[in-house]
């Protein structure tokens, strides 16, 4: 005779939905910027390019941490509530999903600090220029002009977007494919 866990209560089902949806939403937004925004902006003059990057970056800074925390807290709630039940292994997978999804914040602060700082400096350098004036980047070090920095930022941002995607996949796996 096999012992199975009872069905999950509605609060845990809601936490599953919130965790999966928010981590998938966050990943989609982050990846869309690297895959859609950056290539389309590569045709723009550098002055416009860095200003548009700053606007997009600002929107991400305003929304992404709250979405990541909401997702991670949902997974933590699931992990905590399943930790001492017949669903112990699910609890561990949810804890891993929380960690991976939440790690988007320290990844950004640690690994993207340098390129973000350089791009922000480019924005500051362009503030005195008019809409049609172009930044003089002839003295920029190799790989440190606006386009090269944005290209590197897109790679780092794509990597960053894979973190909540992994969290969503772990959440889906634990919610729908693991047995008790």
PDB file of N, CA and C in Angstrom, residues 24 40 109 175:
ATOM      1  N   UNK A  24       8.065  33.474 -14.047  1.00  0.00           N
ATOM      2  CA  UNK A  24       8.005  33.409 -15.513  1.00  0.00           C
ATOM      3  C   UNK A  24       7.828  34.808 -16.116  1.00  0.00           C
ATOM      4  N   UNK A  40      17.272  46.281 -31.376  1.00  0.00           N
ATOM      5  CA  UNK A  40      16.600  47.356 -32.109  1.00  0.00           C
ATOM      6  C   UNK A  40      17.250  48.707 -31.845  1.00  0.00           C
ATOM      7  N   UNK A 109      23.339  43.333  -8.632  1.00  0.00           N
ATOM      8  CA  UNK A 109      24.155  44.240  -7.817  1.00  0.00           C
ATOM      9  C   UNK A 109      25.641  43.901  -7.874  1.00  0.00           C
ATOM     10  N   UNK A 175       5.344  21.447  -8.823  1.00  0.00           N
ATOM     11  CA  UNK A 175       3.889  21.553  -8.725  1.00  0.00           C
ATOM     12  C   UNK A 175       3.134  20.503  -9.541  1.00  0.00           C
TER      13      UNK A 175
END
